[in-house]
Amino acid sequence: MRRKQFIQQIVRLEPSSTTHHECRHCGYTVENNANECPQCGSHEIAAYDLE
């Protein structure tokens, strides 16, 4: 049952952006408007444009 729900969530997802934001310190994926990593507290957030 869990697998079916997971697949349904993926199918419904639409790409909201072609930019990926992640913490340079720990690699955690952060929201595009975050100034601080919620995982480690670092302020070094990188933005990568994906094609």
CSV table of C-alpha atoms in Angstrom, one decimal:
chain,number,residue,atom,x,y,z
A,1,MET,CA,0.0,0.0,0.0
A,2,ARG,CA,2.8,2.4,0.9
A,3,ARG,CA,4.5,1.9,-2.5
A,4,LYS,CA,1.3,2.7,-4.4
A,5,GLN,CA,0.8,5.9,-2.4
A,6,PHE,CA,4.5,6.9,-3.0
A,7,ILE,CA,4.1,6.3,-6.8
A,8,GLN,CA,0.9,8.3,-6.9
A,9,GLN,CA,2.7,11.3,-5.1
A,10,ILE,CA,5.5,11.2,-7.7
A,11,VAL,CA,3.1,11.1,-10.6
A,12,ARG,CA,1.2,14.1,-9.3
A,13,LEU,CA,4.3,16.2,-8.7
A,14,GLU,CA,5.0,18.9,-11.2
A,15,PRO,CA,8.4,20.5,-11.4
A,16,SER,CA,8.1,23.8,-9.6
A,17,SER,CA,11.5,25.1,-10.7
A,18,THR,CA,14.5,24.1,-12.7
A,19,THR,CA,16.8,25.4,-10.0
A,20,HIS,CA,18.0,23.1,-7.2
A,21,HIS,CA,19.0,24.7,-3.9
A,22,GLU,CA,21.2,22.8,-1.4
A,23,CYS,CA,23.5,23.4,1.5
A,24,ARG,CA,27.2,23.6,0.6
A,25,HIS,CA,28.1,22.3,4.0
A,26,CYS,CA,26.0,19.1,4.4
A,27,GLY,CA,24.3,18.7,0.9
A,28,TYR,CA,20.8,19.0,2.3
A,29,THR,CA,18.2,20.1,-0.2
A,30,VAL,CA,16.6,23.4,1.0
A,31,GLU,CA,13.6,25.5,-0.1
A,32,ASN,CA,14.4,28.1,-2.7
A,33,ASN,CA,13.8,31.0,-0.3
A,34,ALA,CA,15.9,29.6,2.6
A,35,ASN,CA,18.8,31.6,3.9
A,36,GLU,CA,19.8,28.9,6.4
A,37,CYS,CA,20.0,25.1,6.2
A,38,PRO,CA,17.5,23.5,8.5
A,39,GLN,CA,19.7,20.5,8.9
A,40,CYS,CA,23.0,22.0,10.0
A,41,GLY,CA,22.4,25.8,10.3
A,42,SER,CA,24.9,26.8,7.6
A,43,HIS,CA,24.2,30.0,5.6
A,44,GLU,CA,26.1,28.7,2.6
A,45,ILE,CA,23.2,27.8,0.2
A,46,ALA,CA,24.1,27.0,-3.4
A,47,ALA,CA,21.7,27.3,-6.3
A,48,TYR,CA,22.1,25.0,-9.4
A,49,ASP,CA,20.2,25.6,-12.6
A,50,LEU,CA,19.1,22.3,-14.1
A,51,GLU,CA,18.4,21.7,-17.7
